[in-house]
């Protein structure tokens, strides 16, 4: 429409005709039809977009209504539970060999639990986990191997992330300790100190 107004405004000056004659010439040339078609197309696009958004909103409302009407026990979901998710190795020799800890987990859901991947925070950690689904009520083990010789001396706190199809999402395991070069300090029994 802006283009039409500009043409109507300039045409009398350029051609030496009146504004009414200029409007008639523009109408005869088909410029108005083209502009009208563009406007109609734009309006149709906007209307289609609004209809699409409304359909999506209706689908989401139907889905939410269905989910709210179904009891949560009716849906089959996996739920991973880690009774123990941290372990402290204490003082360890850095060149003393690998340390192993197994963490047991349970599936307290109603669907099979599938561990997708386990990510460690350090190259000094290795993790192995069951590749087969764990049935509802079943248990599995995640085996963590810490290699102190691949890490720096001193206190460590390493994180292992467990990704699965559990409704709880990502689970975290931490292992910690103190890696010492050389001999470990001798622990004295307090009772025999006298």
PDB file of C-alpha atoms in Angstrom:
ATOM      1  CA  UNK A   1       0.000   0.000   0.000  1.00  0.00           C
ATOM      2  CA  UNK A   2       2.909   2.339   0.686  1.00  0.00           C
ATOM      3  CA  UNK A   3       4.202   1.845  -2.825  1.00  0.00           C
ATOM      4  CA  UNK A   4       0.775   2.693  -4.218  1.00  0.00           C
ATOM      5  CA  UNK A   5       0.654   5.925  -2.215  1.00  0.00           C
ATOM      6  CA  UNK A   6       4.150   6.910  -3.370  1.00  0.00           C
ATOM      7  CA  UNK A   7       3.257   6.267  -7.011  1.00  0.00           C
ATOM      8  CA  UNK A   8       0.069   8.285  -6.680  1.00  0.00           C
ATOM      9  CA  UNK A   9       2.007  11.110  -5.111  1.00  0.00           C
ATOM     10  CA  UNK A  10       4.829  11.222  -7.708  1.00  0.00           C
ATOM     11  CA  UNK A  11       2.937  10.446 -10.905  1.00  0.00           C
ATOM     12  CA  UNK A  12       1.294  13.879 -11.303  1.00  0.00           C
ATOM     13  CA  UNK A  13       4.670  15.604 -10.996  1.00  0.00           C
ATOM     14  CA  UNK A  14       6.454  13.270 -13.389  1.00  0.00           C
ATOM     15  CA  UNK A  15       3.777  12.987 -16.082  1.00  0.00           C
ATOM     16  CA  UNK A  16       2.125  16.383 -15.749  1.00  0.00           C
ATOM     17  CA  UNK A  17      -1.316  14.901 -15.092  1.00  0.00           C
ATOM     18  CA  UNK A  18      -3.788  15.453 -12.306  1.00  0.00           C
ATOM     19  CA  UNK A  19      -3.959  13.172  -9.264  1.00  0.00           C
ATOM     20  CA  UNK A  20      -7.262  11.682 -10.464  1.00  0.00           C
ATOM     21  CA  UNK A  21      -5.793  10.826 -13.865  1.00  0.00           C
ATOM     22  CA  UNK A  22      -2.718   9.356 -12.161  1.00  0.00           C
ATOM     23  CA  UNK A  23      -4.927   7.150  -9.979  1.00  0.00           C
ATOM     24  CA  UNK A  24      -6.819   5.954 -13.062  1.00  0.00           C
ATOM     25  CA  UNK A  25      -3.573   5.133 -14.901  1.00  0.00           C
ATOM     26  CA  UNK A  26      -2.196   3.210 -11.912  1.00  0.00           C
ATOM     27  CA  UNK A  27      -5.454   1.274 -11.567  1.00  0.00           C
ATOM     28  CA  UNK A  28      -5.361   0.404 -15.279  1.00  0.00           C
ATOM     29  CA  UNK A  29      -1.767  -0.767 -15.065  1.00  0.00           C
ATOM     30  CA  UNK A  30      -2.558  -3.490 -12.542  1.00  0.00           C
ATOM     31  CA  UNK A  31      -0.311  -2.187  -9.767  1.00  0.00           C
ATOM     32  CA  UNK A  32      -3.293  -2.132  -7.415  1.00  0.00           C
ATOM     33  CA  UNK A  33      -4.137  -5.747  -8.189  1.00  0.00           C
ATOM     34  CA  UNK A  34      -0.589  -6.824  -7.404  1.00  0.00           C
ATOM     35  CA  UNK A  35      -0.576  -4.885  -4.147  1.00  0.00           C
ATOM     36  CA  UNK A  36      -3.980  -6.260  -3.177  1.00  0.00           C
ATOM     37  CA  UNK A  37      -2.809  -9.830  -3.861  1.00  0.00           C
ATOM     38  CA  UNK A  38       0.275  -9.331  -1.675  1.00  0.00           C
ATOM     39  CA  UNK A  39      -1.825  -7.972   1.153  1.00  0.00           C
ATOM     40  CA  UNK A  40      -4.272 -10.872   0.874  1.00  0.00           C
ATOM     41  CA  UNK A  41      -1.415 -13.406   0.854  1.00  0.00           C
ATOM     42  CA  UNK A  42       0.135 -11.843   3.942  1.00  0.00           C
ATOM     43  CA  UNK A  43      -3.211 -11.881   5.742  1.00  0.00           C
ATOM     44  CA  UNK A  44      -3.716 -15.542   4.759  1.00  0.00           C
ATOM     45  CA  UNK A  45      -0.246 -16.415   6.042  1.00  0.00           C
ATOM     46  CA  UNK A  46      -0.964 -14.741   9.374  1.00  0.00           C
ATOM     47  CA  UNK A  47      -4.313 -16.521   9.641  1.00  0.00           C
ATOM     48  CA  UNK A  48      -2.747 -19.925   8.861  1.00  0.00           C
ATOM     49  CA  UNK A  49      -0.030 -19.305  11.462  1.00  0.00           C
ATOM     50  CA  UNK A  50      -2.631 -18.390  14.096  1.00  0.00           C
ATOM     51  CA  UNK A  51      -4.619 -21.527  13.259  1.00  0.00           C
ATOM     52  CA  UNK A  52      -1.475 -23.670  13.534  1.00  0.00           C
ATOM     53  CA  UNK A  53      -0.648 -22.175  16.941  1.00  0.00           C
ATOM     54  CA  UNK A  54      -4.215 -22.765  18.103  1.00  0.00           C
ATOM     55  CA  UNK A  55      -4.085 -26.430  16.963  1.00  0.00           C
ATOM     56  CA  UNK A  56      -0.821 -26.927  18.865  1.00  0.00           C
ATOM     57  CA  UNK A  57      -2.334 -25.348  21.977  1.00  0.00           C
ATOM     58  CA  UNK A  58      -5.411 -27.622  21.717  1.00  0.00           C
ATOM     59  CA  UNK A  59      -3.210 -30.718  21.313  1.00  0.00           C
ATOM     60  CA  UNK A  60      -1.143 -29.729  24.357  1.00  0.00           C
ATOM     61  CA  UNK A  61      -4.301 -29.148  26.413  1.00  0.00           C
ATOM     62  CA  UNK A  62      -5.697 -32.550  25.371  1.00  0.00           C
ATOM     63  CA  UNK A  63      -2.388 -34.201  26.226  1.00  0.00           C
ATOM     64  CA  UNK A  64      -2.207 -32.456  29.619  1.00  0.00           C
ATOM     65  CA  UNK A  65      -5.825 -33.357  30.314  1.00  0.00           C
ATOM     66  CA  UNK A  66      -5.088 -36.998  29.534  1.00  0.00           C
ATOM     67  CA  UNK A  67      -1.989 -36.998  31.746  1.00  0.00           C
ATOM     68  CA  UNK A  68      -3.883 -35.407  34.628  1.00  0.00           C
ATOM     69  CA  UNK A  69      -6.784 -37.833  34.314  1.00  0.00           C
ATOM     70  CA  UNK A  70      -4.489 -40.898  34.336  1.00  0.00           C
ATOM     71  CA  UNK A  71      -3.220 -41.889  37.742  1.00  0.00           C
ATOM     72  CA  UNK A  72       0.569 -41.868  37.966  1.00  0.00           C
ATOM     73  CA  UNK A  73       0.569 -45.547  38.894  1.00  0.00           C
ATOM     74  CA  UNK A  74      -1.105 -46.387  35.569  1.00  0.00           C
ATOM     75  CA  UNK A  75       1.813 -44.989  33.567  1.00  0.00           C
ATOM     76  CA  UNK A  76       4.795 -47.268  33.316  1.00  0.00           C
ATOM     77  CA  UNK A  77       7.962 -45.465  34.339  1.00  0.00           C
ATOM     78  CA  UNK A  78      11.408 -46.516  35.470  1.00  0.00           C
ATOM     79  CA  UNK A  79      12.777 -45.053  38.721  1.00  0.00           C
ATOM     80  CA  UNK A  80      16.458 -45.446  39.567  1.00  0.00           C
ATOM     81  CA  UNK A  81      17.333 -45.388  43.270  1.00  0.00           C
ATOM     82  CA  UNK A  82      20.931 -45.295  44.532  1.00  0.00           C
ATOM     83  CA  UNK A  83      20.922 -46.089  48.267  1.00  0.00           C
ATOM     84  CA  UNK A  84      24.592 -45.030  48.503  1.00  0.00           C
ATOM     85  CA  UNK A  85      25.913 -42.432  46.077  1.00  0.00           C
ATOM     86  CA  UNK A  86      29.208 -41.367  47.701  1.00  0.00           C
ATOM     87  CA  UNK A  87      32.299 -43.225  48.842  1.00  0.00           C
ATOM     88  CA  UNK A  88      35.489 -42.050  50.538  1.00  0.00           C
ATOM     89  CA  UNK A  89      38.592 -44.145  49.837  1.00  0.00           C
ATOM     90  CA  UNK A  90      40.450 -42.300  52.612  1.00  0.00           C
ATOM     91  CA  UNK A  91      44.263 -42.063  52.436  1.00  0.00           C
ATOM     92  CA  UNK A  92      45.613 -44.111  49.531  1.00  0.00           C
ATOM     93  CA  UNK A  93      49.019 -44.655  47.952  1.00  0.00           C
ATOM     94  CA  UNK A  94      49.279 -42.950  44.610  1.00  0.00           C
ATOM     95  CA  UNK A  95      51.402 -45.780  43.201  1.00  0.00           C
ATOM     96  CA  UNK A  96      49.550 -48.516  45.073  1.00  0.00           C
ATOM     97  CA  UNK A  97      47.308 -49.828  42.296  1.00  0.00           C
ATOM     98  CA  UNK A  98      43.744 -49.391  41.175  1.00  0.00           C
ATOM     99  CA  UNK A  99      40.855 -49.016  43.620  1.00  0.00           C
ATOM    100  CA  UNK A 100      37.454 -50.548  42.897  1.00  0.00           C
ATOM    101  CA  UNK A 101      34.037 -49.669  44.316  1.00  0.00           C
ATOM    102  CA  UNK A 102      30.685 -51.064  43.245  1.00  0.00           C
ATOM    103  CA  UNK A 103      27.522 -49.036  43.691  1.00  0.00           C
ATOM    104  CA  UNK A 104      24.252 -50.948  43.792  1.00  0.00           C
ATOM    105  CA  UNK A 105      21.104 -49.387  42.353  1.00  0.00           C
ATOM    106  CA  UNK A 106      17.467 -50.505  42.271  1.00  0.00           C
ATOM    107  CA  UNK A 107      14.660 -50.009  39.805  1.00  0.00           C
ATOM    108  CA  UNK A 108      11.682 -48.979  41.932  1.00  0.00           C
ATOM    109  CA  UNK A 109       9.567 -48.128  38.911  1.00  0.00           C
ATOM    110  CA  UNK A 110       7.047 -50.101  36.876  1.00  0.00           C
ATOM    111  CA  UNK A 111       8.972 -50.165  33.584  1.00  0.00           C
ATOM    112  CA  UNK A 112      12.394 -51.610  32.762  1.00  0.00           C
ATOM    113  CA  UNK A 113      15.307 -49.314  33.637  1.00  0.00           C
ATOM    114  CA  UNK A 114      17.861 -48.788  30.872  1.00  0.00           C
ATOM    115  CA  UNK A 115      21.209 -47.158  31.636  1.00  0.00           C
ATOM    116  CA  UNK A 116      22.154 -45.130  28.589  1.00  0.00           C
ATOM    117  CA  UNK A 117      25.631 -43.935  29.490  1.00  0.00           C
ATOM    118  CA  UNK A 118      27.924 -43.214  32.412  1.00  0.00           C
ATOM    119  CA  UNK A 119      30.255 -40.211  32.188  1.00  0.00           C
ATOM    120  CA  UNK A 120      33.278 -39.793  34.451  1.00  0.00           C
ATOM    121  CA  UNK A 121      34.845 -36.458  35.342  1.00  0.00           C
ATOM    122  CA  UNK A 122      38.425 -37.654  34.960  1.00  0.00           C
ATOM    123  CA  UNK A 123      40.529 -39.928  32.771  1.00  0.00           C
ATOM    124  CA  UNK A 124      41.613 -41.585  36.036  1.00  0.00           C
ATOM    125  CA  UNK A 125      38.141 -43.151  36.410  1.00  0.00           C
ATOM    126  CA  UNK A 126      36.562 -46.018  34.511  1.00  0.00           C
ATOM    127  CA  UNK A 127      32.977 -47.097  34.876  1.00  0.00           C
ATOM    128  CA  UNK A 128      31.169 -50.229  33.797  1.00  0.00           C
ATOM    129  CA  UNK A 129      27.424 -50.730  34.009  1.00  0.00           C
ATOM    130  CA  UNK A 130      24.798 -53.272  32.899  1.00  0.00           C
ATOM    131  CA  UNK A 131      23.861 -52.937  29.249  1.00  0.00           C
ATOM    132  CA  UNK A 132      20.659 -54.953  29.633  1.00  0.00           C
ATOM    133  CA  UNK A 133      17.465 -53.418  31.039  1.00  0.00           C
ATOM    134  CA  UNK A 134      16.906 -53.872  34.778  1.00  0.00           C
ATOM    135  CA  UNK A 135      13.414 -55.192  35.441  1.00  0.00           C
ATOM    136  CA  UNK A 136      11.063 -53.411  37.850  1.00  0.00           C
ATOM    137  CA  UNK A 137      12.097 -54.350  41.383  1.00  0.00           C
ATOM    138  CA  UNK A 138      15.479 -55.561  40.099  1.00  0.00           C
ATOM    139  CA  UNK A 139      18.989 -54.455  41.037  1.00  0.00           C
ATOM    140  CA  UNK A 140      22.158 -53.698  39.150  1.00  0.00           C
ATOM    141  CA  UNK A 141      25.704 -52.600  39.887  1.00  0.00           C
ATOM    142  CA  UNK A 142      27.864 -49.807  38.581  1.00  0.00           C
ATOM    143  CA  UNK A 143      31.539 -50.627  38.955  1.00  0.00           C
ATOM    144  CA  UNK A 144      33.929 -47.701  39.393  1.00  0.00           C
ATOM    145  CA  UNK A 145      37.691 -48.138  39.026  1.00  0.00           C
ATOM    146  CA  UNK A 146      39.896 -45.299  40.258  1.00  0.00           C
ATOM    147  CA  UNK A 147      43.491 -45.244  38.996  1.00  0.00           C
ATOM    148  CA  UNK A 148      45.407 -42.973  41.428  1.00  0.00           C
ATOM    149  CA  UNK A 149      48.624 -43.077  39.383  1.00  0.00           C
ATOM    150  CA  UNK A 150      46.833 -41.149  36.597  1.00  0.00           C
ATOM    151  CA  UNK A 151      45.873 -38.323  38.937  1.00  0.00           C
ATOM    152  CA  UNK A 152      47.672 -35.643  40.928  1.00  0.00           C
ATOM    153  CA  UNK A 153      48.763 -36.107  44.503  1.00  0.00           C
ATOM    154  CA  UNK A 154      46.434 -34.726  47.179  1.00  0.00           C
ATOM    155  CA  UNK A 155      42.730 -34.630  47.918  1.00  0.00           C
ATOM    156  CA  UNK A 156      40.395 -35.697  45.147  1.00  0.00           C
ATOM    157  CA  UNK A 157      36.659 -35.566  44.630  1.00  0.00           C
ATOM    158  CA  UNK A 158      35.531 -37.208  41.380  1.00  0.00           C
ATOM    159  CA  UNK A 159      32.029 -37.190  39.892  1.00  0.00           C
ATOM    160  CA  UNK A 160      30.326 -39.901  37.859  1.00  0.00           C
ATOM    161  CA  UNK A 161      27.112 -38.991  35.983  1.00  0.00           C
ATOM    162  CA  UNK A 162      24.591 -41.728  35.204  1.00  0.00           C
ATOM    163  CA  UNK A 163      22.089 -41.172  32.390  1.00  0.00           C
ATOM    164  CA  UNK A 164      19.095 -43.494  32.104  1.00  0.00           C
ATOM    165  CA  UNK A 165      15.407 -43.571  31.244  1.00  0.00           C
ATOM    166  CA  UNK A 166      14.554 -42.999  34.926  1.00  0.00           C
ATOM    167  CA  UNK A 167      11.971 -40.332  35.770  1.00  0.00           C
ATOM    168  CA  UNK A 168      14.490 -38.869  38.208  1.00  0.00           C
ATOM    169  CA  UNK A 169      16.756 -37.963  35.297  1.00  0.00           C
ATOM    170  CA  UNK A 170      20.496 -37.889  35.815  1.00  0.00           C
ATOM    171  CA  UNK A 171      22.001 -39.505  38.920  1.00  0.00           C
ATOM    172  CA  UNK A 172      25.375 -38.538  40.424  1.00  0.00           C
ATOM    173  CA  UNK A 173      27.953 -40.702  42.210  1.00  0.00           C
ATOM    174  CA  UNK A 174      31.019 -39.185  43.900  1.00  0.00           C
ATOM    175  CA  UNK A 175      34.229 -40.832  45.042  1.00  0.00           C
ATOM    176  CA  UNK A 176      36.766 -39.004  47.136  1.00  0.00           C
ATOM    177  CA  UNK A 177      39.945 -39.537  49.077  1.00  0.00           C
ATOM    178  CA  UNK A 178      43.517 -38.387  49.569  1.00  0.00           C
ATOM    179  CA  UNK A 179      46.219 -39.630  47.224  1.00  0.00           C
ATOM    180  CA  UNK A 180      49.678 -39.695  48.845  1.00  0.00           C
ATOM    181  CA  UNK A 181      53.087 -40.226  47.221  1.00  0.00           C
ATOM    182  CA  UNK A 182      55.243 -42.538  49.298  1.00  0.00           C
ATOM    183  CA  UNK A 183      54.170 -44.309  52.484  1.00  0.00           C
ATOM    184  CA  UNK A 184      50.828 -43.804  54.153  1.00  0.00           C
ATOM    185  CA  UNK A 185      50.790 -42.242  57.628  1.00  0.00           C
ATOM    186  CA  UNK A 186      50.516 -44.811  60.400  1.00  0.00           C
ATOM    187  CA  UNK A 187      47.150 -44.840  62.125  1.00  0.00           C
ATOM    188  CA  UNK A 188      47.448 -45.184  65.861  1.00  0.00           C
ATOM    189  CA  UNK A 189      44.793 -46.847  67.932  1.00  0.00           C
ATOM    190  CA  UNK A 190      43.578 -44.370  70.554  1.00  0.00           C
ATOM    191  CA  UNK A 191      42.758 -47.091  73.090  1.00  0.00           C
ATOM    192  CA  UNK A 192      46.362 -48.333  73.179  1.00  0.00           C
ATOM    193  CA  UNK A 193      47.810 -44.838  73.482  1.00  0.00           C
ATOM    194  CA  UNK A 194      48.379 -45.137  77.300  1.00  0.00           C
TER     195      UNK A 194
END
